[in-house]
Coordinates of C-alpha atoms in Angstrom, one line a residue:
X1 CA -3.4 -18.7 -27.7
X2 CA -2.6 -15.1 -26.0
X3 CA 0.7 -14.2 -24.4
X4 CA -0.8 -13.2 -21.0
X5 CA 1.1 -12.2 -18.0
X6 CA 1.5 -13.4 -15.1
X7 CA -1.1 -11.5 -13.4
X8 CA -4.0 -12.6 -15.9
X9 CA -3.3 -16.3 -15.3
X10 CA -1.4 -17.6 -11.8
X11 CA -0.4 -21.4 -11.4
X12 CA 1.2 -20.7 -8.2
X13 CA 2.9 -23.7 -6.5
X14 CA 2.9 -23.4 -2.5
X15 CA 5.9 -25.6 -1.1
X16 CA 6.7 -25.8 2.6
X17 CA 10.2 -25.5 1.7
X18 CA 11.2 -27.5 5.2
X19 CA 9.0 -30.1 4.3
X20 CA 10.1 -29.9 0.2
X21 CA 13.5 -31.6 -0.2
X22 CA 16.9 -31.4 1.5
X23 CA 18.9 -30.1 -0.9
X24 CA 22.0 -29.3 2.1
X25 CA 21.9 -31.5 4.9
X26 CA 25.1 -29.5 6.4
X27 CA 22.2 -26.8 7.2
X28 CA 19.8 -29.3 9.0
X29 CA 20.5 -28.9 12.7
X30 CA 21.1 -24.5 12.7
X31 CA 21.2 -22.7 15.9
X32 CA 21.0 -26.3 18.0
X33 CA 17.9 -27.5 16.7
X34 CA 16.9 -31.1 17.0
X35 CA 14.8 -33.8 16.1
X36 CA 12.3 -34.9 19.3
X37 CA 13.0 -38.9 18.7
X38 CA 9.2 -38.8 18.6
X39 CA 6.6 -38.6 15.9
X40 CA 8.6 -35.5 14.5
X41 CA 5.4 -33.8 13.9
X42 CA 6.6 -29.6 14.4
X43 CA 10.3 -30.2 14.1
X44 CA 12.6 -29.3 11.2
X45 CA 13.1 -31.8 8.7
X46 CA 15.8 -30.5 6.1
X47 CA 14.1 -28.9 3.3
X48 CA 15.4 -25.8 2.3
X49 CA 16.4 -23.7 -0.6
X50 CA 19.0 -25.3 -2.1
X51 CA 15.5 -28.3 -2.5
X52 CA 13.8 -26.2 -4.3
X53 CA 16.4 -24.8 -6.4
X54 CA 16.8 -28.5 -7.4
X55 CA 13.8 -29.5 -7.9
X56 CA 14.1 -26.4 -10.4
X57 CA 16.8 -27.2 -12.3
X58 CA 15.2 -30.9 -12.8
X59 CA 11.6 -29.3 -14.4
X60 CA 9.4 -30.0 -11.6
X61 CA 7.7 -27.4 -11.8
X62 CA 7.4 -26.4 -15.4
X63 CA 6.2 -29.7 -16.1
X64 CA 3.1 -28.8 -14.2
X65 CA 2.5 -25.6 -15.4
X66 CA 3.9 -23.7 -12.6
X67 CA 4.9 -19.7 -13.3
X68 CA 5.3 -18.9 -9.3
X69 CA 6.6 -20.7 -6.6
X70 CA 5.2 -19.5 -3.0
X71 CA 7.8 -20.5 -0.5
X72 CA 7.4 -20.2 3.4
X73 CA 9.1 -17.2 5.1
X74 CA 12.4 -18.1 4.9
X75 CA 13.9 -15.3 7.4
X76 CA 15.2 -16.3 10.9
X77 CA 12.7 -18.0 12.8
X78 CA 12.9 -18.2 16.9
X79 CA 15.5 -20.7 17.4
X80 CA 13.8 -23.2 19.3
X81 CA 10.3 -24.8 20.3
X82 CA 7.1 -24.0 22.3
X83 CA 4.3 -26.2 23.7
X84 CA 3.0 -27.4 20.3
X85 CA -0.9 -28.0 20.5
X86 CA -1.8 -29.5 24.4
X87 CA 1.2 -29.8 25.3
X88 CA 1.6 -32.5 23.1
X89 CA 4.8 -32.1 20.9
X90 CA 8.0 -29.4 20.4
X91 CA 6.8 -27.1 18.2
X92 CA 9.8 -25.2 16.0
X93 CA 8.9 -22.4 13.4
X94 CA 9.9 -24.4 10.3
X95 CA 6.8 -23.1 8.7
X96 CA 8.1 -19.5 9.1
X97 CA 5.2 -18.1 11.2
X98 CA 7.5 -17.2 14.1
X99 CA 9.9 -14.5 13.1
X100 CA 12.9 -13.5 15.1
X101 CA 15.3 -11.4 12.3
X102 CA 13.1 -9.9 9.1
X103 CA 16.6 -9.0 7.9
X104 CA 18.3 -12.0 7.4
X105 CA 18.0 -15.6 5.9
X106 CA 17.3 -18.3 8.7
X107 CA 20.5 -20.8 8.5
X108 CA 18.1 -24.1 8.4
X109 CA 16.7 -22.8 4.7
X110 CA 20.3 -21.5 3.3
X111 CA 22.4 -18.7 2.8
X112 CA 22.3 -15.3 0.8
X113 CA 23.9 -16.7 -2.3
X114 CA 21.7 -20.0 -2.2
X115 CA 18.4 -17.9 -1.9
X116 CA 19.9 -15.7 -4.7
X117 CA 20.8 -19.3 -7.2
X118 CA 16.6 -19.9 -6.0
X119 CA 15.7 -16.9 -7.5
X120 CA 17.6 -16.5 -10.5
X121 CA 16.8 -20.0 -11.9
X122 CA 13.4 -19.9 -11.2
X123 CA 13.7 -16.5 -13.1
X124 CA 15.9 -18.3 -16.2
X125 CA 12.4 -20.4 -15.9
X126 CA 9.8 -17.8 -16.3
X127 CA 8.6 -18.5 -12.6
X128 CA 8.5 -16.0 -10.1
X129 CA 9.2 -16.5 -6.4
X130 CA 6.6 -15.0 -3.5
X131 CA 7.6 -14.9 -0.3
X132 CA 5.5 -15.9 3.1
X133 CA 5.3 -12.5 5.0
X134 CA 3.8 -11.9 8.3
X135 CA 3.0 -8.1 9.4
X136 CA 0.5 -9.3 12.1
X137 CA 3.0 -10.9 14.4
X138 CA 6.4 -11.8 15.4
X139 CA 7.0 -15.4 17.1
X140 CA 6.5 -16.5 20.6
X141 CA 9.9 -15.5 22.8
X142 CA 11.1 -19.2 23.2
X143 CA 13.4 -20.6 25.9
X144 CA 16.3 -21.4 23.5
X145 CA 16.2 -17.6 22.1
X146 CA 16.1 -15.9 25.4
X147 CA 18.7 -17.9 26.7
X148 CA 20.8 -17.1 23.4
X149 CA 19.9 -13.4 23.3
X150 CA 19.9 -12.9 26.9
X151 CA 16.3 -11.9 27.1
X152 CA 16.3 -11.9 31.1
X153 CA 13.6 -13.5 31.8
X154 CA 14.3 -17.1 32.6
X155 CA 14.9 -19.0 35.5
X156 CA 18.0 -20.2 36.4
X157 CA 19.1 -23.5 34.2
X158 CA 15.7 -23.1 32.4
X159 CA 17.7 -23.8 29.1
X160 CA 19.2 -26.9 30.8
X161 CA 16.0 -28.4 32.5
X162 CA 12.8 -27.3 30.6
X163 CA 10.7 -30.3 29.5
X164 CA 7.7 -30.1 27.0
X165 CA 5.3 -30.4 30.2
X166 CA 6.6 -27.9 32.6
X167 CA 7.8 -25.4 29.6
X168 CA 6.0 -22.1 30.8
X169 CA 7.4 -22.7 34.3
X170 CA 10.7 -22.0 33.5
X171 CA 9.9 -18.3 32.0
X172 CA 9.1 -16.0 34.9
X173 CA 6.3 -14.0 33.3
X174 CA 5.9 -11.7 36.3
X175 CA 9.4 -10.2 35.7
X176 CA 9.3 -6.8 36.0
X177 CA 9.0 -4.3 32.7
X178 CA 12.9 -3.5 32.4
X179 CA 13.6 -7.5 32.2
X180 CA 10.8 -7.5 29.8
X181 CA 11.8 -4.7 27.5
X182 CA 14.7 -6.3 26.6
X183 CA 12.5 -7.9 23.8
X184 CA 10.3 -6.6 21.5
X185 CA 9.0 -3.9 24.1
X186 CA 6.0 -2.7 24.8
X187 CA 5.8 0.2 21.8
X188 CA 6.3 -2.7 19.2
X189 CA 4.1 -5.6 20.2
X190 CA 0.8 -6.2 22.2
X191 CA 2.0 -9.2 24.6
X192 CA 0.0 -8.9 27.9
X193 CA 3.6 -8.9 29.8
X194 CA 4.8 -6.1 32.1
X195 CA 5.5 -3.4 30.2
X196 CA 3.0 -4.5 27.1
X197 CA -0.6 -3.9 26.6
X198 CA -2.9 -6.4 26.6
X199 CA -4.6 -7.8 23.3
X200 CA -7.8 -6.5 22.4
X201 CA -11.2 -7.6 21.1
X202 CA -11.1 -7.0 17.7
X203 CA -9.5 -8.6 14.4
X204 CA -6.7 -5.9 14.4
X205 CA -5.6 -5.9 17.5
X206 CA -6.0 -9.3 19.5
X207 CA -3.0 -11.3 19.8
X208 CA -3.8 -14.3 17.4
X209 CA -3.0 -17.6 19.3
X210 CA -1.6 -15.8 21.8
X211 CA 1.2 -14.3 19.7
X212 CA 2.5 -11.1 20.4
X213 CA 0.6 -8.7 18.1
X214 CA 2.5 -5.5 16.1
X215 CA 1.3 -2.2 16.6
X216 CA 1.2 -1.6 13.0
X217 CA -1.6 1.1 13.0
X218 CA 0.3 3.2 15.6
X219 CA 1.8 6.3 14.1
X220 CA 4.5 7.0 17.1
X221 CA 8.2 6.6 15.4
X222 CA 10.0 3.5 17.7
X223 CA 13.8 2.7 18.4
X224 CA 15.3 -0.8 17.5
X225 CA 14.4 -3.2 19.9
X226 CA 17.0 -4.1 22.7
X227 CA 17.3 -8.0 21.5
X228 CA 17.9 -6.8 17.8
X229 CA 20.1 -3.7 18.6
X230 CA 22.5 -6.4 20.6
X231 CA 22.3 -9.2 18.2
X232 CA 25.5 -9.1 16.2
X233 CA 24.3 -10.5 12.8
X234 CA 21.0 -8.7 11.9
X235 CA 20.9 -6.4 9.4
X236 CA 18.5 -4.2 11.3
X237 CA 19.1 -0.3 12.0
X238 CA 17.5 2.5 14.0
X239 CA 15.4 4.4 11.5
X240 CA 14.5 8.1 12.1
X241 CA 11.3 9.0 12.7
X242 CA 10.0 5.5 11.9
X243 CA 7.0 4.0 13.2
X244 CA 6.9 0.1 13.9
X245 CA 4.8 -0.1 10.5
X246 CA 7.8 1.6 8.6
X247 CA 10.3 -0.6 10.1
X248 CA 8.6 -4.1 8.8
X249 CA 7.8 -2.2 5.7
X250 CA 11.2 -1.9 4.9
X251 CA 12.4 -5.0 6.3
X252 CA 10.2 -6.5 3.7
X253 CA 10.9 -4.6 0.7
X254 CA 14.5 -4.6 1.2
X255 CA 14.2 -8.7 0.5
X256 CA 12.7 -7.9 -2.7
X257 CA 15.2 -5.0 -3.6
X258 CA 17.9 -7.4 -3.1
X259 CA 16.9 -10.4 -4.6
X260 CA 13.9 -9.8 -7.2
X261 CA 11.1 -11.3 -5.1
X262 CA 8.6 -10.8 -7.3
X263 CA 5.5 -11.1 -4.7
X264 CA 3.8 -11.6 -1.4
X265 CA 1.5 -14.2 0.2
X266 CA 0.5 -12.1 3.2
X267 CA -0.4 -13.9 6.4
X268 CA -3.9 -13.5 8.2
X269 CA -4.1 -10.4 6.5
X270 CA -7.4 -9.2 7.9
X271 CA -5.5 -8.7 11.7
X272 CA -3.4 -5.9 9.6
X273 CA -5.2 -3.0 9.0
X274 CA -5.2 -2.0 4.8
X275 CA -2.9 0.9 5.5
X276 CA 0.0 -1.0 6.6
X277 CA -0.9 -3.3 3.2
X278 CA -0.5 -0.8 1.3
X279 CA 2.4 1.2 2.4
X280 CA 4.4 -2.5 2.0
X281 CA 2.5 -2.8 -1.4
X282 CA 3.8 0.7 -3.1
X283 CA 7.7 0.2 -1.1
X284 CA 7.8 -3.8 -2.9
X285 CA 6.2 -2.2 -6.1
X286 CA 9.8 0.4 -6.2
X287 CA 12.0 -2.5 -5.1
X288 CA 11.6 -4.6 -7.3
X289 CA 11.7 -1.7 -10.7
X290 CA 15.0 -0.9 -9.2
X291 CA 16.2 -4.5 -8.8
X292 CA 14.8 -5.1 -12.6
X293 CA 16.7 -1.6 -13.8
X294 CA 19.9 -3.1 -11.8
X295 CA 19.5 -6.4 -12.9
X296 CA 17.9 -6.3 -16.7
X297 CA 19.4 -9.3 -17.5
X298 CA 18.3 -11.4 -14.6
X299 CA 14.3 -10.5 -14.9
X300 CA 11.1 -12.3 -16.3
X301 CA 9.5 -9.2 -17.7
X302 CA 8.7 -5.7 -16.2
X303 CA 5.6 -6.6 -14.2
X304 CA 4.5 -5.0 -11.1
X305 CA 5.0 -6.4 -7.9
X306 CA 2.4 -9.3 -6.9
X307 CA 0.6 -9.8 -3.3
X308 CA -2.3 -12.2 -2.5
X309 CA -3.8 -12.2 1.0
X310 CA -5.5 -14.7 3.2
X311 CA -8.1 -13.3 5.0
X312 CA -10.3 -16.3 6.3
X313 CA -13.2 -17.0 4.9
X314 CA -12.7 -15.0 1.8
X315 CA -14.8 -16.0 -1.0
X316 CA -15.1 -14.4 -5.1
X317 CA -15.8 -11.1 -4.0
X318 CA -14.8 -7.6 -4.5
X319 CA -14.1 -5.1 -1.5
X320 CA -11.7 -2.6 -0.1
X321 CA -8.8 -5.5 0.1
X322 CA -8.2 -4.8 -3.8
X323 CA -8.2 -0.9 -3.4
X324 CA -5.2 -1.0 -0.7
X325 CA -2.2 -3.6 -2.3
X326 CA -4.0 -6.6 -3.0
X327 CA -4.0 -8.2 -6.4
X328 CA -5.8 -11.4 -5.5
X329 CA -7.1 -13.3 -2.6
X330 CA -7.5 -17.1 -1.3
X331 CA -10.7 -18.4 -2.3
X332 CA -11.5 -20.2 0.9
X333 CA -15.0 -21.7 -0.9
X334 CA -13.1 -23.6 -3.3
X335 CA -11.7 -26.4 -1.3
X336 CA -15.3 -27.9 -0.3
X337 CA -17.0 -27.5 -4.0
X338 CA -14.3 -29.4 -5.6
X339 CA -15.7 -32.7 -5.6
X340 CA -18.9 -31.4 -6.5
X341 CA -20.7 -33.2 -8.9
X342 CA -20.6 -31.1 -13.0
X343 CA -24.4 -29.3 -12.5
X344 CA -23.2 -27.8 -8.9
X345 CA -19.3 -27.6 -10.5
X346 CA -20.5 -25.5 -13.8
X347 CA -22.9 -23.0 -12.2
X348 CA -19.7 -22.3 -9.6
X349 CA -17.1 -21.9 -12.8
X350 CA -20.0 -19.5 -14.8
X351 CA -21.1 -17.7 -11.6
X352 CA -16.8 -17.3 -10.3
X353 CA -16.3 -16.4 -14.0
X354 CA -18.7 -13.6 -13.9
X355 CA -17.9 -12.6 -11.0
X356 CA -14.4 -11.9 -12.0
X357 CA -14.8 -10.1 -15.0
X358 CA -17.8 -7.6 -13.8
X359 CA -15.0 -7.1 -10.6
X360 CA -12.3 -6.2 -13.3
X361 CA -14.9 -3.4 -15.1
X362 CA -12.5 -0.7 -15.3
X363 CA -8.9 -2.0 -15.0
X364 CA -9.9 -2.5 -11.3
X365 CA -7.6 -5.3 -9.7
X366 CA -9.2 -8.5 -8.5
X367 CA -8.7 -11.9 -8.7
X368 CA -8.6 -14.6 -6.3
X369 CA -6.2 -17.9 -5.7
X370 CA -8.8 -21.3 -5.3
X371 CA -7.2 -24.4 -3.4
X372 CA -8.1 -28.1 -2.6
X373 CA -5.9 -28.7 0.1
X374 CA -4.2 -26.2 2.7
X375 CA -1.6 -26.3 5.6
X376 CA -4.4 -24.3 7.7
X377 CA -7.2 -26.9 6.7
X378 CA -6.8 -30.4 5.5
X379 CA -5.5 -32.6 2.0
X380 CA -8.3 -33.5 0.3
X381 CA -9.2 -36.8 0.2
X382 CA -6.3 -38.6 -1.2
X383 CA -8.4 -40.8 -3.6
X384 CA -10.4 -38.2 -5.5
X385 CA -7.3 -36.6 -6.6
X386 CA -8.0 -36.6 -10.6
X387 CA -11.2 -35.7 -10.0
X388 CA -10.4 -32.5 -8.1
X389 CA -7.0 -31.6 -10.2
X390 CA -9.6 -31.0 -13.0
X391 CA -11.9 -28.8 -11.1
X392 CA -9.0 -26.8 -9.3
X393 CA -6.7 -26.8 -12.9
X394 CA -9.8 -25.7 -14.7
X395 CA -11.0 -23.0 -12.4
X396 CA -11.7 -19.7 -13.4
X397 CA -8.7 -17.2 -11.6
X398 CA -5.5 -18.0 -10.1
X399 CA -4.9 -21.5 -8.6
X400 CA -2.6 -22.8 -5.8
X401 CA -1.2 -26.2 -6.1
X402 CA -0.4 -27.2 -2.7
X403 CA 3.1 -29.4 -2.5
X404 CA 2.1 -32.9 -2.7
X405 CA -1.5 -32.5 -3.9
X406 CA -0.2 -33.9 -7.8
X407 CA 1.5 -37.0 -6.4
X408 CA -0.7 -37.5 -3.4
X409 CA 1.6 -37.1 -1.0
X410 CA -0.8 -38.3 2.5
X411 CA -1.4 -37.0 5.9
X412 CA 1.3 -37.2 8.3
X413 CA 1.7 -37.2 12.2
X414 CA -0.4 -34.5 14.1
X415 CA -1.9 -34.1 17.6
X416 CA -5.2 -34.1 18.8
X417 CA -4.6 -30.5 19.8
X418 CA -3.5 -29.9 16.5
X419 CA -4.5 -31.9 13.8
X420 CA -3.6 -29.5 10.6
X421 CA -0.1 -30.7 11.1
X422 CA -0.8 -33.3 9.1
X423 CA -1.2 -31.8 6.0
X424 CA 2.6 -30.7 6.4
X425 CA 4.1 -33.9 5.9
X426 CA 7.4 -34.5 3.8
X427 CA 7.1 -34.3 0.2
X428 CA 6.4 -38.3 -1.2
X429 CA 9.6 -38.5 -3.3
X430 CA 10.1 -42.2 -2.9
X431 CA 6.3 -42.9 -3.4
X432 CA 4.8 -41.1 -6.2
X433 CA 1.2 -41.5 -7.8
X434 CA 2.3 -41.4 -10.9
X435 CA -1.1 -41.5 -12.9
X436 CA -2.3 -38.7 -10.4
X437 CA 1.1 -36.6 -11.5
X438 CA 1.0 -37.2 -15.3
X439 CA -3.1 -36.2 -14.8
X440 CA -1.7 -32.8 -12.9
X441 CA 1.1 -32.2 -15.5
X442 CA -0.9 -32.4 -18.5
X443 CA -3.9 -30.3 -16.9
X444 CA -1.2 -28.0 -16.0
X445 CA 0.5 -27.5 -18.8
X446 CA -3.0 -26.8 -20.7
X447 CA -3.8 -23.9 -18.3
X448 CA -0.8 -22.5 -18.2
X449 CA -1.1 -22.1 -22.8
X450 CA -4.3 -20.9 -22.0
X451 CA -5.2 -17.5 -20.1
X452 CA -9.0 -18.3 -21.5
X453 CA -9.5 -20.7 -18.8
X454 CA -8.3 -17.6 -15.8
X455 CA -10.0 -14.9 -17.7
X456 CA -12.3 -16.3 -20.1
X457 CA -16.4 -16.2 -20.9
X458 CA -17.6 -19.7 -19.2
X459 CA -20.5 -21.5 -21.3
X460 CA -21.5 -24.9 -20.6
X461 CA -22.1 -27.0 -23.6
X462 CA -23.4 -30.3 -22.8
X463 CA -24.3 -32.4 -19.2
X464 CA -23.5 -35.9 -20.7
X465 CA -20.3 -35.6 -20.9
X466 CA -19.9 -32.4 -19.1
X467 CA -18.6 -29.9 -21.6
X468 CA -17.8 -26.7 -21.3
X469 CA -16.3 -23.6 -23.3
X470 CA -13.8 -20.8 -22.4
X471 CA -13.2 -17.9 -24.1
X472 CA -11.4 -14.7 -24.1
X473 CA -10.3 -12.5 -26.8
X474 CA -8.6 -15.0 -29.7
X475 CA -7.7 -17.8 -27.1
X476 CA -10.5 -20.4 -26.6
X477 CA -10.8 -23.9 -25.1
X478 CA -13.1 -26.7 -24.8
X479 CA -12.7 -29.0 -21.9
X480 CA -14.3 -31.7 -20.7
X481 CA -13.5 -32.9 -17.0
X482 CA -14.5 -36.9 -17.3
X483 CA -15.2 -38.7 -20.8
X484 CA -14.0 -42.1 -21.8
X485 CA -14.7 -43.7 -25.5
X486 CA -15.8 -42.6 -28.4
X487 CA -17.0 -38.7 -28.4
X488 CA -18.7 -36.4 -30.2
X489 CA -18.6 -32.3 -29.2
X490 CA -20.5 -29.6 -30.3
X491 CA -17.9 -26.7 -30.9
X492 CA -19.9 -24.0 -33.2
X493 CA -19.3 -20.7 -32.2
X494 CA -16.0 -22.0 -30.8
X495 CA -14.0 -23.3 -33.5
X496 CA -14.7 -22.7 -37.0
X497 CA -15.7 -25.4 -39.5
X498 CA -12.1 -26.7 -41.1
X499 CA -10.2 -26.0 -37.8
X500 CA -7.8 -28.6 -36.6
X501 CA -8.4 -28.9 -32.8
X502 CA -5.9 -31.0 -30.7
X503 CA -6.8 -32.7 -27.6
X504 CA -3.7 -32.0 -25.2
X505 CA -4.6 -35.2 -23.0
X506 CA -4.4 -37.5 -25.7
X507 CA -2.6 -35.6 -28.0
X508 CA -5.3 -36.9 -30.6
X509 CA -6.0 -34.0 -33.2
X510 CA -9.8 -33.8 -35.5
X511 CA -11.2 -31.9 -37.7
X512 CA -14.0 -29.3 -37.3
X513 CA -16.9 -31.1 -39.3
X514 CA -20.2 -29.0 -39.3
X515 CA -20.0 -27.8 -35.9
X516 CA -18.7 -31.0 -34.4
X517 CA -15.8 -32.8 -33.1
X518 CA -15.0 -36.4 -32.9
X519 CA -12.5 -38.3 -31.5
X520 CA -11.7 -41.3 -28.7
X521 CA -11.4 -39.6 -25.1
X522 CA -9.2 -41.0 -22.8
X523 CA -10.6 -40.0 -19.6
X524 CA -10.5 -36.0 -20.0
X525 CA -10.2 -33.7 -23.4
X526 CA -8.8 -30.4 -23.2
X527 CA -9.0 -28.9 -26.8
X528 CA -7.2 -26.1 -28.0
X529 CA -6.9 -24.9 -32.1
X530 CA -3.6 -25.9 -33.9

């Protein structure tokens, strides 16, 4: 086995940390939030960091392997709720897609020292902590926030009277441009309101579900904006000279100078132009060497900072995205081949593995972060779960374990106008698959001894049981996805003749007899040298 960084081999878990666990109730109901008596589907339900912190501290997520945890962006959110899909539920921002403050914590996921206890356990741990981060957009200017902020754009009562159906008729969006300004303003954000430009045409500058849209690509330096400069707990100043990229750059960074974030998971990346990536790539990259020089005693190891981008439908491919801040991508292919049956499966692993290493020819970053279910798409079927925890744990690169997908945590509510709410439902504490979780904690823990199976040369050894062989440098592995009964595996070339192998499903451990290995399977082998 080879020590290998982080970088080499990520097991990154992605928790919706309002959907995770509730580990401080007192923080539920923040700024007059509320539950709609309904289906609940886009409200907040509790989870915040003090949840993850204590799912931490109980070994969650080193059981399965886990060295990051990618939590949702936990700065303050808009404070209350839009139209959610048709008109057809409130909608709050406990996903963390609909920023308000990039400067400080939103009070429904915790406070300062709370997010700081997050961080240095999961440190004490070995697992880093990447942050959500939109640079595309802020949120939607919700009723509940202008009325707070005195954004003066609402009818009278509108905070009093608004329903879910006649929501937009209680904004007057013909105000004129000085009522306007008093948000964002029109040199910060494309919004198609007096006083803003319209959205345009292309990826970089439409306004993505009608959300306002940052001018990150334009080089004039910008005040604070009106709402911010008034609001008396942000941490925001004017900056000199600063353009509205600058300004989010450093909001940004300044999270990870504080409190060691080690990484990024950067939101539709592809609507930011590779400039602005980059710029927040170098700025996190200084953070966090001064937070490790300030705080030697608190780090993991001196490792760069770490971004991976979602840029829909990225597949294992190398292009200008790994040149400007990017270490890895989403592999948006993975989630449909990973009930594939072991001919279609194996020709992906040695074609992805190939892929990989010619992309890393020259010290060249790439790598890319496969999935089987997503908040954007849909939880795979719940019933194939062992299956596709093999292909995903086995993958060559970086995988994402989505919260729930290793104790099959099912859909939840959703609308017709928007059905990928259900795969944001509450973590299944109270109803765990327990064979599916012990099959995801001993696949994880395999991976996670193993950078062969991220990095390594992929060789197929047999069809009946699908075997296959990874190796890179001294660390090597033979796996095979589905085998029941007694076995026998060819391994020359792999493991010398005399080796002692161990299967770390069974724990069963054979001998190396002329180029073979035999032992009872138990419904997957994973074998590494003692």
């Amino acid at each position: 086995m080879l020590p290998a960084g982080f970088a080499a081999n990520p097991i990154v878990y992605f928790a919706i940390t309002d959907r995770f666990y509730n580990g401080n109730p007192a923080n539920d109901r923040s700024y007059g939030r509320s539950g709609d008596g309904e289906r609940e589907i886009g409200t907040f339900h509790g989870g915040d960091l003090a949840g993850i912190t204590a799912k931490l501290k109980e070994g969650w997520f080193s059981q399965l392997g886990v060295n990051a945890i990618w939590i949702t962006a936990p700065y303050e959110q808009i404070h209350g709720w839009v139209q959610g899909g048709k008109a057809e539920f409130k909608h709050y921002a406990y996903h963390g897609y609909f920023a308000l403050d990039y400067t400080v914590l939103d009070q429904n996921m915790g406070t300062p020292d709370e997010l700081r206890e997050l961080v240095d356990t999961a440190h004490s741990k070995g697992i880093r902590i990447l942050f959500d981060v939109v640079m595309n957009h802020p949120g939607y200017l919700d009723i509940a926030s202008a009325a707070q902020l005195n954004i003066p754009v609402l009818w009278k009562d509108a905070e009093r009277k608004y329903t879910l159906r006649d929501y937009h008729e209680w904004i007057d969006y013909n105000a004129d441009r000085k009522k306007w300004a008093q948000w964002w303003g029109g040199d910060w954000v494309r919004a198609g309101l007096a006083g803003y430009s319209q959205g345009g045409q292309d990826d970089l500058t439409m306004q993505l579900a009608y959300l306002p849209d940052f001018k990150t690509e334009n080089p004039k330096p910008v005040s604070l904006p009106p709402f911010l400069k008034a609001k008396r707990d942000t941490r925001a100043l004017d900056l000199p000279d600063t353009p509205v990229r600058g300004y989010l750059v450093k909001w940004l960074s300044d999270w990870v100078r504080e409190y060691g974030i080690d990484g990024f998971r950067c939101d539709t990346a592809k609507h930011v132009e590779l400039a602005s990536w980059q710029a927040l790539k170098e700025a996190s990259n200084t953070a966090l060497a001064e937070w490790k020089r300030n705080n030697s005693a608190k780090k993991i190891d001196d490792a760069p900072f770490w971004m991976v981008g979602e840029v829909f439908p990225h597949g294992v491919s190398r292009d200008s995205y790994f040149d400007h801040g990017f270490d890895s991508l989403l592999n948006f292919d993975f989630q449909n081949a990973a009930l594939a049956d072991a001919s279609v499966l194996d020709a992906m692993y040695a074609s992805d593995a190939q892929k990989l290493a010619a992309g890393r020819a020259d010290g060249r970053a790439f790598d890319v972060l496969s999935y089987i279910s997503s908040h954007d798409t849909r939880l795979l079927d719940r019933k194939r779960l062992i299956d596709a925890g093999s292909a995903l744990l086995l993958a060559p690169g970086g995988v994402q374990i989505f919260y729930g997908d290793e104790t099959a945590r099912p859909d939840g509510p959703a609308s017709a106008g928007d059905p990928q709410q259900s795969t944001r439902s509450d973590m299944n504490w109270n109803s765990i698959d327990q064979a599916v979780l012990q099959h995801w904690r001993k696949l994880g823990q395999f991976r996670a001894r193993h950078v062969a199976i991220a990095r390594g040369r992929h060789a197929r050894i047999s069809e009946a049981p699908y075997a296959f062989s990874r190796i890179h440098g001294a660390d090597r592995i033979v796996a095979l996805p589905k085998a029941q009964g007694d076995i026998r595996i060819a391994v020359a070339g792999i493991f010398k003749d005399g080796t002692t192998v161990r299967d770390a499903y069974s724990g069963a451990t054979a001998q190396v007899v002329a180029g073979t290995v035999s032992l009872t399977a138990s419904g997957t082998v994973l074998l590494e040298a003692l």
